[in-house]
Amino acid sequence: MMEEEAGETPGLHRSTAPHNFHFYHMDLYDSEDRLQIFPEENTRMRREVVQAEITSEPRGAVKGKTQRDLEEEVDELVHLYGLEDDHELGDEFVDETTPRIEVSEYPPYGMTRREPAREQRDWRLSAEAAETQDLGFGGWGSAGQCQDLREAYRYTHGRASEEYECYVIPEEEDEEEAADVFCVTCKTPIRALEKVFDEHKEHEVTPLNKALESAKDEIHKNMYKLEKQIIEMENFASHLEEVFITVEENFGRQEQNFESHYNEILETLAQKYEEKIQVLGEKKKEKLEALYGQLVSCGENLDTCKELMETIEEMCHEEKVDFIKDAVAMADRLGKFLKTETDVEISAQPDFEDQTLDFSDVEQLMGAINTIPAPSAPVINPQAPNSATGSSVRVCWSLYSDDTVESYQLSYRPVQDGSPGKDHTEFTMTVKETYCSVTNLVPNTQYEFWVTAQNRTGLSPASERAVYMTAPSPPVIKSKEIRSCEEAALICWESGNLNPVDSYTVELTQAETPEASGVTESVVGIPTCEALVQLQPRQSYTIYVRALNVGGPSARSQPATVHTTGSYFHLNEQTCHPWLTISEDGLTVVRSERKTSAGELPASNTRFTRCVAVLGNLIPVRGRHYWEVEVDERLDYTVGVAFEDVPKQEDLGADSLSWCLRHTFASSRHKYEFLHNKTTPDIRITVSPRKIGILLDYENSKLSFFNMDISQHLYTFSCQFHQFVHPCFSLEKPGCLKIHNGISMPKHVTFY
């Protein structure tokens, strides 16, 4: 850097002096020598310039001196000290302790425009300070004198005052703080402070890492779409290549066909030409020979007539006797000659007879050139996804040639027993396009399709046969078997189709209120007729189910409503004792009077036969489940939970597979037992509950009972649930139990 500056101004030495080191030009001379160099008139000039600035007089009006005179005088000083190449005179005279700055036409960052009033005030202050000091140029080496010379030079060159006020900017600044948030509105990274104080204050921002992940996900999605498009374009290019080759082959065959037809036409025309020439020659010969014969006969008759005339003339000159003798003989001769018939009709007319030329075979050949060939066999496409409904299917085909087709004949028949070649009733329909929607079909059924192309020349061969399948019928949701809790729901349905389907899809529509419908979510690829779906607590959902196969999805099933408030279940009729009756809503169990003894009932592994009980179908989800049972305080009943494989020939609570609260009423006394494996703690309940709350807590392995009438905790079992349990209910005497579920858990219950 020092070498570049030294090279810019020859004869002027620049130095990067140490701190607080003052460098001045021509330092070989002492201050006294320098004072003798400046004329006194130049000192007066400077004083005049300063005085003019103080009194705000215009430039160039300093005591009669013009601007040009001042410039000339200062230029002399500059030339005298070899400062012609220094554009910013005074930069070398400034104390080296002052950092160097640059002033441009427009203020950069860190610089502000100086107000004119302040500029004048600063100049005036500097001028007044100069007046208080010695205005002479004595002490040339001082910084103040250098500043005076710089101001005089700038004044005469129209730069007496700086246009901008500059702040000293350090040469090395700290690096700019890295961006840590992303402005979604401007789509650019910013610093967090800019969100608070800058123009991004009202904009939406997100963490930079989240924006980065979102951008990466978007790029991955676009890459996936691009890859998919590349595959489609490659397939399309392959298809175009096949069509190109087919068209080329077809045109090659057309050229060969044209050449063959034209050669055949030329051979036929040459043959007809030879035949016609030969016929014309024969007719010509025949006519000429006939005319020539007539001409010869006519000449002979003419010669005979002339001879007879001459003979008669000679007889006329003979004597009478001789004449009479010759006349008798001549008369006989003339009589014979005249009796001879002379043919004076022309046997052949000279007119040319028009010859009819038969070009029918040639025309047929010419027509064959323009005849469109019969189309080739179409190619039927495989079934496209989602191309069918329960009663219709869309069939598509294509032609890999340049054939001309007037119509297509689509034929189909159902496929039974998986045997496509078996003879069944066939249906045929004529279409113009290369696709057809066939209706009135049976749901979830396979059909065999084939197609032929047709034009006025003929029918093409049949395409290969393709099997299409209609979409399934909509499933039927079993509303009474739906079980739910606050986190999930178990949905069950019937297929609704005779043939198997590929999978099922459960669609969920969440609604905060009955009037507002939420966004539909789907759970796809379900292989069986039930699905455990994760849901949000305390919400209402409308459930639909679709069946899917290769033809596409079925229509939606009838809707079912699911609430995720508390746990919701129905009683399992398959476990119900024959003496019990379950209400239609599946939430009330009733025992009526029966005369049949329990010992007469056959043993069963699924149905209770000894204990008059029934199990409930609780959703198989771990967590906390709560329900309530409405009881009669004079009724003998048992409520609790049990494993599914609890013995059906024993009482509830008599083994290690059930945990129950049993109530018996006798002689106006209530007895409550908390039974598990035939044992019960010694607990007395003074207030008989009419509504019992039951809390099943899988997470803490607890089962708690509550008197909901007075919000009282009754008892809690500590259980080991190695598998899912089900609610159980038993009635020892006629009466009924009513289950309340799908309700929120009371606050006092949540503490247990």
JSON list of N, CA, C and O in Angstrom, two decimals, residues 528-576:
[
{"chain": "A", "resi": 528, "resn": "THR", "atom": "N", "xyz": [-58.26, -55.41, 7.08]},
{"chain": "A", "resi": 528, "resn": "THR", "atom": "CA", "xyz": [-59.40, -56.11, 7.67]},
{"chain": "A", "resi": 528, "resn": "THR", "atom": "C", "xyz": [-60.59, -55.17, 7.82]},
{"chain": "A", "resi": 528, "resn": "THR", "atom": "O", "xyz": [-60.51, -53.99, 7.47]},
{"chain": "A", "resi": 529, "resn": "CYS", "atom": "N", "xyz": [-61.66, -55.70, 8.40]},
{"chain": "A", "resi": 529, "resn": "CYS", "atom": "CA", "xyz": [-62.90, -54.92, 8.54]},
{"chain": "A", "resi": 529, "resn": "CYS", "atom": "C", "xyz": [-62.98, -54.21, 9.87]},
{"chain": "A", "resi": 529, "resn": "CYS", "atom": "O", "xyz": [-64.08, -54.04, 10.43]},
{"chain": "A", "resi": 530, "resn": "GLU", "atom": "N", "xyz": [-61.87, -53.81, 10.42]},
{"chain": "A", "resi": 530, "resn": "GLU", "atom": "CA", "xyz": [-61.85, -52.97, 11.61]},
{"chain": "A", "resi": 530, "resn": "GLU", "atom": "C", "xyz": [-60.55, -52.18, 11.63]},
{"chain": "A", "resi": 530, "resn": "GLU", "atom": "O", "xyz": [-59.55, -52.60, 11.04]},
{"chain": "A", "resi": 531, "resn": "ALA", "atom": "N", "xyz": [-60.60, -51.04, 12.32]},
{"chain": "A", "resi": 531, "resn": "ALA", "atom": "CA", "xyz": [-59.42, -50.18, 12.38]},
{"chain": "A", "resi": 531, "resn": "ALA", "atom": "C", "xyz": [-59.43, -49.40, 13.67]},
{"chain": "A", "resi": 531, "resn": "ALA", "atom": "O", "xyz": [-60.48, -48.87, 14.10]},
{"chain": "A", "resi": 532, "resn": "LEU", "atom": "N", "xyz": [-58.27, -49.35, 14.31]},
{"chain": "A", "resi": 532, "resn": "LEU", "atom": "CA", "xyz": [-58.08, -48.53, 15.50]},
{"chain": "A", "resi": 532, "resn": "LEU", "atom": "C", "xyz": [-57.45, -47.22, 15.06]},
{"chain": "A", "resi": 532, "resn": "LEU", "atom": "O", "xyz": [-56.31, -47.17, 14.61]},
{"chain": "A", "resi": 533, "resn": "VAL", "atom": "N", "xyz": [-58.22, -46.13, 15.18]},
{"chain": "A", "resi": 533, "resn": "VAL", "atom": "CA", "xyz": [-57.84, -44.84, 14.63]},
{"chain": "A", "resi": 533, "resn": "VAL", "atom": "C", "xyz": [-57.51, -43.89, 15.77]},
{"chain": "A", "resi": 533, "resn": "VAL", "atom": "O", "xyz": [-58.27, -43.77, 16.73]},
{"chain": "A", "resi": 534, "resn": "GLN", "atom": "N", "xyz": [-56.36, -43.23, 15.68]},
{"chain": "A", "resi": 534, "resn": "GLN", "atom": "CA", "xyz": [-55.96, -42.24, 16.69]},
{"chain": "A", "resi": 534, "resn": "GLN", "atom": "C", "xyz": [-56.71, -40.94, 16.45]},
{"chain": "A", "resi": 534, "resn": "GLN", "atom": "O", "xyz": [-56.77, -40.43, 15.32]},
{"chain": "A", "resi": 535, "resn": "LEU", "atom": "N", "xyz": [-57.28, -40.36, 17.52]},
{"chain": "A", "resi": 535, "resn": "LEU", "atom": "CA", "xyz": [-58.10, -39.15, 17.42]},
{"chain": "A", "resi": 535, "resn": "LEU", "atom": "C", "xyz": [-57.67, -38.14, 18.46]},
{"chain": "A", "resi": 535, "resn": "LEU", "atom": "O", "xyz": [-56.82, -38.42, 19.32]},
{"chain": "A", "resi": 536, "resn": "GLN", "atom": "N", "xyz": [-58.28, -36.95, 18.38]},
{"chain": "A", "resi": 536, "resn": "GLN", "atom": "CA", "xyz": [-58.02, -35.88, 19.34]},
{"chain": "A", "resi": 536, "resn": "GLN", "atom": "C", "xyz": [-59.08, -35.92, 20.45]},
{"chain": "A", "resi": 536, "resn": "GLN", "atom": "O", "xyz": [-60.24, -36.24, 20.20]},
{"chain": "A", "resi": 537, "resn": "PRO", "atom": "N", "xyz": [-58.70, -35.61, 21.69]},
{"chain": "A", "resi": 537, "resn": "PRO", "atom": "CA", "xyz": [-59.66, -35.68, 22.81]},
{"chain": "A", "resi": 537, "resn": "PRO", "atom": "C", "xyz": [-60.78, -34.65, 22.67]},
{"chain": "A", "resi": 537, "resn": "PRO", "atom": "O", "xyz": [-60.61, -33.58, 22.10]},
{"chain": "A", "resi": 538, "resn": "ARG", "atom": "N", "xyz": [-61.93, -35.05, 23.21]},
{"chain": "A", "resi": 538, "resn": "ARG", "atom": "CA", "xyz": [-63.09, -34.16, 23.33]},
{"chain": "A", "resi": 538, "resn": "ARG", "atom": "C", "xyz": [-63.49, -33.53, 22.00]},
{"chain": "A", "resi": 538, "resn": "ARG", "atom": "O", "xyz": [-63.69, -32.33, 21.89]},
{"chain": "A", "resi": 539, "resn": "GLN", "atom": "N", "xyz": [-63.58, -34.37, 20.99]},
{"chain": "A", "resi": 539, "resn": "GLN", "atom": "CA", "xyz": [-64.00, -33.93, 19.67]},
{"chain": "A", "resi": 539, "resn": "GLN", "atom": "C", "xyz": [-65.10, -34.85, 19.15]},
{"chain": "A", "resi": 539, "resn": "GLN", "atom": "O", "xyz": [-65.30, -35.95, 19.67]},
{"chain": "A", "resi": 540, "resn": "SER", "atom": "N", "xyz": [-65.78, -34.37, 18.11]},
{"chain": "A", "resi": 540, "resn": "SER", "atom": "CA", "xyz": [-66.79, -35.18, 17.43]},
{"chain": "A", "resi": 540, "resn": "SER", "atom": "C", "xyz": [-66.34, -35.44, 16.01]},
{"chain": "A", "resi": 540, "resn": "SER", "atom": "O", "xyz": [-65.86, -34.53, 15.33]},
{"chain": "A", "resi": 541, "resn": "TYR", "atom": "N", "xyz": [-66.46, -36.68, 15.57]},
{"chain": "A", "resi": 541, "resn": "TYR", "atom": "CA", "xyz": [-66.02, -37.08, 14.24]},
{"chain": "A", "resi": 541, "resn": "TYR", "atom": "C", "xyz": [-67.15, -37.78, 13.50]},
{"chain": "A", "resi": 541, "resn": "TYR", "atom": "O", "xyz": [-67.95, -38.52, 14.11]},
{"chain": "A", "resi": 542, "resn": "THR", "atom": "N", "xyz": [-67.20, -37.53, 12.21]},
{"chain": "A", "resi": 542, "resn": "THR", "atom": "CA", "xyz": [-68.08, -38.29, 11.33]},
{"chain": "A", "resi": 542, "resn": "THR", "atom": "C", "xyz": [-67.21, -39.26, 10.55]},
{"chain": "A", "resi": 542, "resn": "THR", "atom": "O", "xyz": [-66.23, -38.85, 9.90]},
{"chain": "A", "resi": 543, "resn": "ILE", "atom": "N", "xyz": [-67.56, -40.54, 10.62]},
{"chain": "A", "resi": 543, "resn": "ILE", "atom": "CA", "xyz": [-66.73, -41.61, 10.06]},
{"chain": "A", "resi": 543, "resn": "ILE", "atom": "C", "xyz": [-67.38, -42.14, 8.80]},
{"chain": "A", "resi": 543, "resn": "ILE", "atom": "O", "xyz": [-68.59, -42.40, 8.74]},
{"chain": "A", "resi": 544, "resn": "TYR", "atom": "N", "xyz": [-66.55, -42.33, 7.75]},
{"chain": "A", "resi": 544, "resn": "TYR", "atom": "CA", "xyz": [-66.95, -43.01, 6.53]},
{"chain": "A", "resi": 544, "resn": "TYR", "atom": "C", "xyz": [-65.93, -44.09, 6.23]},
{"chain": "A", "resi": 544, "resn": "TYR", "atom": "O", "xyz": [-64.75, -43.97, 6.61]},
{"chain": "A", "resi": 545, "resn": "VAL", "atom": "N", "xyz": [-66.36, -45.13, 5.53]},
{"chain": "A", "resi": 545, "resn": "VAL", "atom": "CA", "xyz": [-65.46, -46.21, 5.14]},
{"chain": "A", "resi": 545, "resn": "VAL", "atom": "C", "xyz": [-65.65, -46.47, 3.65]},
{"chain": "A", "resi": 545, "resn": "VAL", "atom": "O", "xyz": [-66.78, -46.48, 3.14]},
{"chain": "A", "resi": 546, "resn": "ARG", "atom": "N", "xyz": [-64.55, -46.67, 2.95]},
{"chain": "A", "resi": 546, "resn": "ARG", "atom": "CA", "xyz": [-64.55, -47.05, 1.54]},
{"chain": "A", "resi": 546, "resn": "ARG", "atom": "C", "xyz": [-63.80, -48.37, 1.38]},
{"chain": "A", "resi": 546, "resn": "ARG", "atom": "O", "xyz": [-62.83, -48.63, 2.09]},
{"chain": "A", "resi": 547, "resn": "ALA", "atom": "N", "xyz": [-64.25, -49.17, 0.43]},
{"chain": "A", "resi": 547, "resn": "ALA", "atom": "CA", "xyz": [-63.53, -50.38, 0.04]},
{"chain": "A", "resi": 547, "resn": "ALA", "atom": "C", "xyz": [-62.79, -50.11, -1.26]},
{"chain": "A", "resi": 547, "resn": "ALA", "atom": "O", "xyz": [-63.27, -49.36, -2.12]},
{"chain": "A", "resi": 548, "resn": "LEU", "atom": "N", "xyz": [-61.61, -50.71, -1.43]},
{"chain": "A", "resi": 548, "resn": "LEU", "atom": "CA", "xyz": [-60.79, -50.47, -2.61]},
{"chain": "A", "resi": 548, "resn": "LEU", "atom": "C", "xyz": [-60.37, -51.78, -3.25]},
{"chain": "A", "resi": 548, "resn": "LEU", "atom": "O", "xyz": [-60.10, -52.77, -2.55]},
{"chain": "A", "resi": 549, "resn": "ASN", "atom": "N", "xyz": [-60.31, -51.77, -4.58]},
{"chain": "A", "resi": 549, "resn": "ASN", "atom": "CA", "xyz": [-59.68, -52.84, -5.35]},
{"chain": "A", "resi": 549, "resn": "ASN", "atom": "C", "xyz": [-58.95, -52.20, -6.53]},
{"chain": "A", "resi": 549, "resn": "ASN", "atom": "O", "xyz": [-58.77, -50.98, -6.56]},
{"chain": "A", "resi": 550, "resn": "VAL", "atom": "N", "xyz": [-58.55, -53.01, -7.50]},
{"chain": "A", "resi": 550, "resn": "VAL", "atom": "CA", "xyz": [-57.78, -52.45, -8.62]},
{"chain": "A", "resi": 550, "resn": "VAL", "atom": "C", "xyz": [-58.60, -51.48, -9.44]},
{"chain": "A", "resi": 550, "resn": "VAL", "atom": "O", "xyz": [-58.05, -50.62, -10.14]},
{"chain": "A", "resi": 551, "resn": "GLY", "atom": "N", "xyz": [-59.92, -51.60, -9.37]},
{"chain": "A", "resi": 551, "resn": "GLY", "atom": "CA", "xyz": [-60.76, -50.69, -10.14]},
{"chain": "A", "resi": 551, "resn": "GLY", "atom": "C", "xyz": [-60.89, -49.32, -9.52]},
{"chain": "A", "resi": 551, "resn": "GLY", "atom": "O", "xyz": [-61.18, -48.36, -10.22]},
{"chain": "A", "resi": 552, "resn": "GLY", "atom": "N", "xyz": [-60.67, -49.21, -8.23]},
{"chain": "A", "resi": 552, "resn": "GLY", "atom": "CA", "xyz": [-60.79, -47.92, -7.56]},
{"chain": "A", "resi": 552, "resn": "GLY", "atom": "C", "xyz": [-61.55, -48.05, -6.26]},
{"chain": "A", "resi": 552, "resn": "GLY", "atom": "O", "xyz": [-61.91, -49.15, -5.82]},
{"chain": "A", "resi": 553, "resn": "PRO", "atom": "N", "xyz": [-61.83, -46.93, -5.63]},
{"chain": "A", "resi": 553, "resn": "PRO", "atom": "CA", "xyz": [-62.55, -46.95, -4.35]},
{"chain": "A", "resi": 553, "resn": "PRO", "atom": "C", "xyz": [-64.05, -47.03, -4.56]},
{"chain": "A", "resi": 553, "resn": "PRO", "atom": "O", "xyz": [-64.59, -46.60, -5.58]},
{"chain": "A", "resi": 554, "resn": "SER", "atom": "N", "xyz": [-64.71, -47.58, -3.58]},
{"chain": "A", "resi": 554, "resn": "SER", "atom": "CA", "xyz": [-66.17, -47.61, -3.60]},
{"chain": "A", "resi": 554, "resn": "SER", "atom": "C", "xyz": [-66.72, -46.26, -3.19]},
{"chain": "A", "resi": 554, "resn": "SER", "atom": "O", "xyz": [-65.98, -45.34, -2.81]},
{"chain": "A", "resi": 555, "resn": "ALA", "atom": "N", "xyz": [-68.02, -46.14, -3.25]},
{"chain": "A", "resi": 555, "resn": "ALA", "atom": "CA", "xyz": [-68.65, -44.95, -2.70]},
{"chain": "A", "resi": 555, "resn": "ALA", "atom": "C", "xyz": [-68.54, -44.98, -1.18]},
{"chain": "A", "resi": 555, "resn": "ALA", "atom": "O", "xyz": [-68.23, -46.00, -0.58]},
{"chain": "A", "resi": 556, "resn": "ARG", "atom": "N", "xyz": [-68.76, -43.84, -0.56]},
{"chain": "A", "resi": 556, "resn": "ARG", "atom": "CA", "xyz": [-68.71, -43.78, 0.90]},
{"chain": "A", "resi": 556, "resn": "ARG", "atom": "C", "xyz": [-69.81, -44.62, 1.53]},
{"chain": "A", "resi": 556, "resn": "ARG", "atom": "O", "xyz": [-70.92, -44.74, 0.99]},
{"chain": "A", "resi": 557, "resn": "SER", "atom": "N", "xyz": [-69.49, -45.17, 2.67]},
{"chain": "A", "resi": 557, "resn": "SER", "atom": "CA", "xyz": [-70.51, -45.86, 3.44]},
{"chain": "A", "resi": 557, "resn": "SER", "atom": "C", "xyz": [-71.43, -44.84, 4.10]},
{"chain": "A", "resi": 557, "resn": "SER", "atom": "O", "xyz": [-71.19, -43.63, 4.05]},
{"chain": "A", "resi": 558, "resn": "GLN", "atom": "N", "xyz": [-72.48, -45.33, 4.71]},
{"chain": "A", "resi": 558, "resn": "GLN", "atom": "CA", "xyz": [-73.32, -44.45, 5.51]},
{"chain": "A", "resi": 558, "resn": "GLN", "atom": "C", "xyz": [-72.50, -43.93, 6.70]},
{"chain": "A", "resi": 558, "resn": "GLN", "atom": "O", "xyz": [-71.70, -44.66, 7.27]},
{"chain": "A", "resi": 559, "resn": "PRO", "atom": "N", "xyz": [-72.67, -42.68, 7.07]},
{"chain": "A", "resi": 559, "resn": "PRO", "atom": "CA", "xyz": [-71.80, -42.11, 8.12]},
{"chain": "A", "resi": 559, "resn": "PRO", "atom": "C", "xyz": [-72.13, -42.67, 9.50]},
{"chain": "A", "resi": 559, "resn": "PRO", "atom": "O", "xyz": [-73.24, -43.13, 9.78]},
{"chain": "A", "resi": 560, "resn": "ALA", "atom": "N", "xyz": [-71.12, -42.63, 10.35]},
{"chain": "A", "resi": 560, "resn": "ALA", "atom": "CA", "xyz": [-71.27, -42.96, 11.76]},
{"chain": "A", "resi": 560, "resn": "ALA", "atom": "C", "xyz": [-70.57, -41.88, 12.58]},
{"chain": "A", "resi": 560, "resn": "ALA", "atom": "O", "xyz": [-69.55, -41.34, 12.16]},
{"chain": "A", "resi": 561, "resn": "THR", "atom": "N", "xyz": [-71.11, -41.56, 13.73]},
{"chain": "A", "resi": 561, "resn": "THR", "atom": "CA", "xyz": [-70.58, -40.49, 14.56]},
{"chain": "A", "resi": 561, "resn": "THR", "atom": "C", "xyz": [-69.81, -41.07, 15.74]},
{"chain": "A", "resi": 561, "resn": "THR", "atom": "O", "xyz": [-70.26, -42.04, 16.37]},
{"chain": "A", "resi": 562, "resn": "VAL", "atom": "N", "xyz": [-68.64, -40.48, 16.01]},
{"chain": "A", "resi": 562, "resn": "VAL", "atom": "CA", "xyz": [-67.79, -40.91, 17.12]},
{"chain": "A", "resi": 562, "resn": "VAL", "atom": "C", "xyz": [-67.47, -39.69, 17.96]},
{"chain": "A", "resi": 562, "resn": "VAL", "atom": "O", "xyz": [-67.08, -38.64, 17.43]},
{"chain": "A", "resi": 563, "resn": "HIS", "atom": "N", "xyz": [-67.63, -39.83, 19.29]},
{"chain": "A", "resi": 563, "resn": "HIS", "atom": "CA", "xyz": [-67.29, -38.77, 20.23]},
{"chain": "A", "resi": 563, "resn": "HIS", "atom": "C", "xyz": [-66.11, -39.24, 21.07]},
{"chain": "A", "resi": 563, "resn": "HIS", "atom": "O", "xyz": [-66.13, -40.36, 21.59]},
{"chain": "A", "resi": 564, "resn": "THR", "atom": "N", "xyz": [-65.12, -38.40, 21.22]},
{"chain": "A", "resi": 564, "resn": "THR", "atom": "CA", "xyz": [-63.95, -38.76, 22.01]},
{"chain": "A", "resi": 564, "resn": "THR", "atom": "C", "xyz": [-64.00, -38.09, 23.38]},
{"chain": "A", "resi": 564, "resn": "THR", "atom": "O", "xyz": [-63.00, -37.55, 23.87]},
{"chain": "A", "resi": 565, "resn": "THR", "atom": "N", "xyz": [-65.18, -38.09, 23.97]},
{"chain": "A", "resi": 565, "resn": "THR", "atom": "CA", "xyz": [-65.36, -37.61, 25.33]},
{"chain": "A", "resi": 565, "resn": "THR", "atom": "C", "xyz": [-65.55, -38.83, 26.22]},
{"chain": "A", "resi": 565, "resn": "THR", "atom": "O", "xyz": [-66.58, -39.52, 26.14]},
{"chain": "A", "resi": 566, "resn": "GLY", "atom": "N", "xyz": [-64.56, -39.14, 27.04]},
{"chain": "A", "resi": 566, "resn": "GLY", "atom": "CA", "xyz": [-64.63, -40.33, 27.87]},
{"chain": "A", "resi": 566, "resn": "GLY", "atom": "C", "xyz": [-64.51, -41.59, 27.03]},
{"chain": "A", "resi": 566, "resn": "GLY", "atom": "O", "xyz": [-64.12, -41.57, 25.86]},
{"chain": "A", "resi": 567, "resn": "SER", "atom": "N", "xyz": [-64.85, -42.74, 27.66]},
{"chain": "A", "resi": 567, "resn": "SER", "atom": "CA", "xyz": [-64.80, -44.03, 26.98]},
{"chain": "A", "resi": 567, "resn": "SER", "atom": "C", "xyz": [-66.22, -44.48, 26.66]},
{"chain": "A", "resi": 567, "resn": "SER", "atom": "O", "xyz": [-67.13, -44.35, 27.48]},
{"chain": "A", "resi": 568, "resn": "TYR", "atom": "N", "xyz": [-66.37, -45.02, 25.45]},
{"chain": "A", "resi": 568, "resn": "TYR", "atom": "CA", "xyz": [-67.69, -45.42, 24.98]},
{"chain": "A", "resi": 568, "resn": "TYR", "atom": "C", "xyz": [-67.63, -46.87, 24.53]},
{"chain": "A", "resi": 568, "resn": "TYR", "atom": "O", "xyz": [-66.73, -47.25, 23.75]},
{"chain": "A", "resi": 569, "resn": "PHE", "atom": "N", "xyz": [-68.58, -47.67, 25.01]},
{"chain": "A", "resi": 569, "resn": "PHE", "atom": "CA", "xyz": [-68.62, -49.09, 24.64]},
{"chain": "A", "resi": 569, "resn": "PHE", "atom": "C", "xyz": [-70.06, -49.59, 24.74]},
{"chain": "A", "resi": 569, "resn": "PHE", "atom": "O", "xyz": [-70.93, -48.95, 25.34]},
{"chain": "A", "resi": 570, "resn": "HIS", "atom": "N", "xyz": [-70.30, -50.77, 24.16]},
{"chain": "A", "resi": 570, "resn": "HIS", "atom": "CA", "xyz": [-71.58, -51.46, 24.26]},
{"chain": "A", "resi": 570, "resn": "HIS", "atom": "C", "xyz": [-71.37, -52.78, 24.99]},
{"chain": "A", "resi": 570, "resn": "HIS", "atom": "O", "xyz": [-70.24, -53.28, 25.12]},
{"chain": "A", "resi": 571, "resn": "LEU", "atom": "N", "xyz": [-72.48, -53.35, 25.42]},
{"chain": "A", "resi": 571, "resn": "LEU", "atom": "CA", "xyz": [-72.44, -54.67, 26.03]},
{"chain": "A", "resi": 571, "resn": "LEU", "atom": "C", "xyz": [-72.33, -55.73, 24.95]},
{"chain": "A", "resi": 571, "resn": "LEU", "atom": "O", "xyz": [-72.94, -55.62, 23.87]},
{"chain": "A", "resi": 572, "resn": "ASN", "atom": "N", "xyz": [-71.56, -56.78, 25.26]},
{"chain": "A", "resi": 572, "resn": "ASN", "atom": "CA", "xyz": [-71.29, -57.85, 24.30]},
{"chain": "A", "resi": 572, "resn": "ASN", "atom": "C", "xyz": [-72.37, -58.93, 24.45]},
{"chain": "A", "resi": 572, "resn": "ASN", "atom": "O", "xyz": [-72.39, -59.68, 25.42]},
{"chain": "A", "resi": 573, "resn": "GLU", "atom": "N", "xyz": [-73.25, -59.01, 23.47]},
{"chain": "A", "resi": 573, "resn": "GLU", "atom": "CA", "xyz": [-74.34, -59.98, 23.54]},
{"chain": "A", "resi": 573, "resn": "GLU", "atom": "C", "xyz": [-73.84, -61.42, 23.49]},
{"chain": "A", "resi": 573, "resn": "GLU", "atom": "O", "xyz": [-74.52, -62.33, 23.98]},
{"chain": "A", "resi": 574, "resn": "GLN", "atom": "N", "xyz": [-72.68, -61.66, 22.90]},
{"chain": "A", "resi": 574, "resn": "GLN", "atom": "CA", "xyz": [-72.18, -63.02, 22.80]},
{"chain": "A", "resi": 574, "resn": "GLN", "atom": "C", "xyz": [-71.76, -63.58, 24.16]},
{"chain": "A", "resi": 574, "resn": "GLN", "atom": "O", "xyz": [-71.63, -64.80, 24.31]},
{"chain": "A", "resi": 575, "resn": "THR", "atom": "N", "xyz": [-71.51, -62.71, 25.14]},
{"chain": "A", "resi": 575, "resn": "THR", "atom": "CA", "xyz": [-71.15, -63.18, 26.49]},
{"chain": "A", "resi": 575, "resn": "THR", "atom": "C", "xyz": [-72.33, -63.14, 27.45]},
{"chain": "A", "resi": 575, "resn": "THR", "atom": "O", "xyz": [-72.18, -63.52, 28.61]},
{"chain": "A", "resi": 576, "resn": "CYS", "atom": "N", "xyz": [-73.47, -62.68, 27.00]},
{"chain": "A", "resi": 576, "resn": "CYS", "atom": "CA", "xyz": [-74.60, -62.43, 27.88]},
{"chain": "A", "resi": 576, "resn": "CYS", "atom": "C", "xyz": [-75.24, -63.74, 28.35]},
{"chain": "A", "resi": 576, "resn": "CYS", "atom": "O", "xyz": [-75.49, -64.66, 27.55]}
]
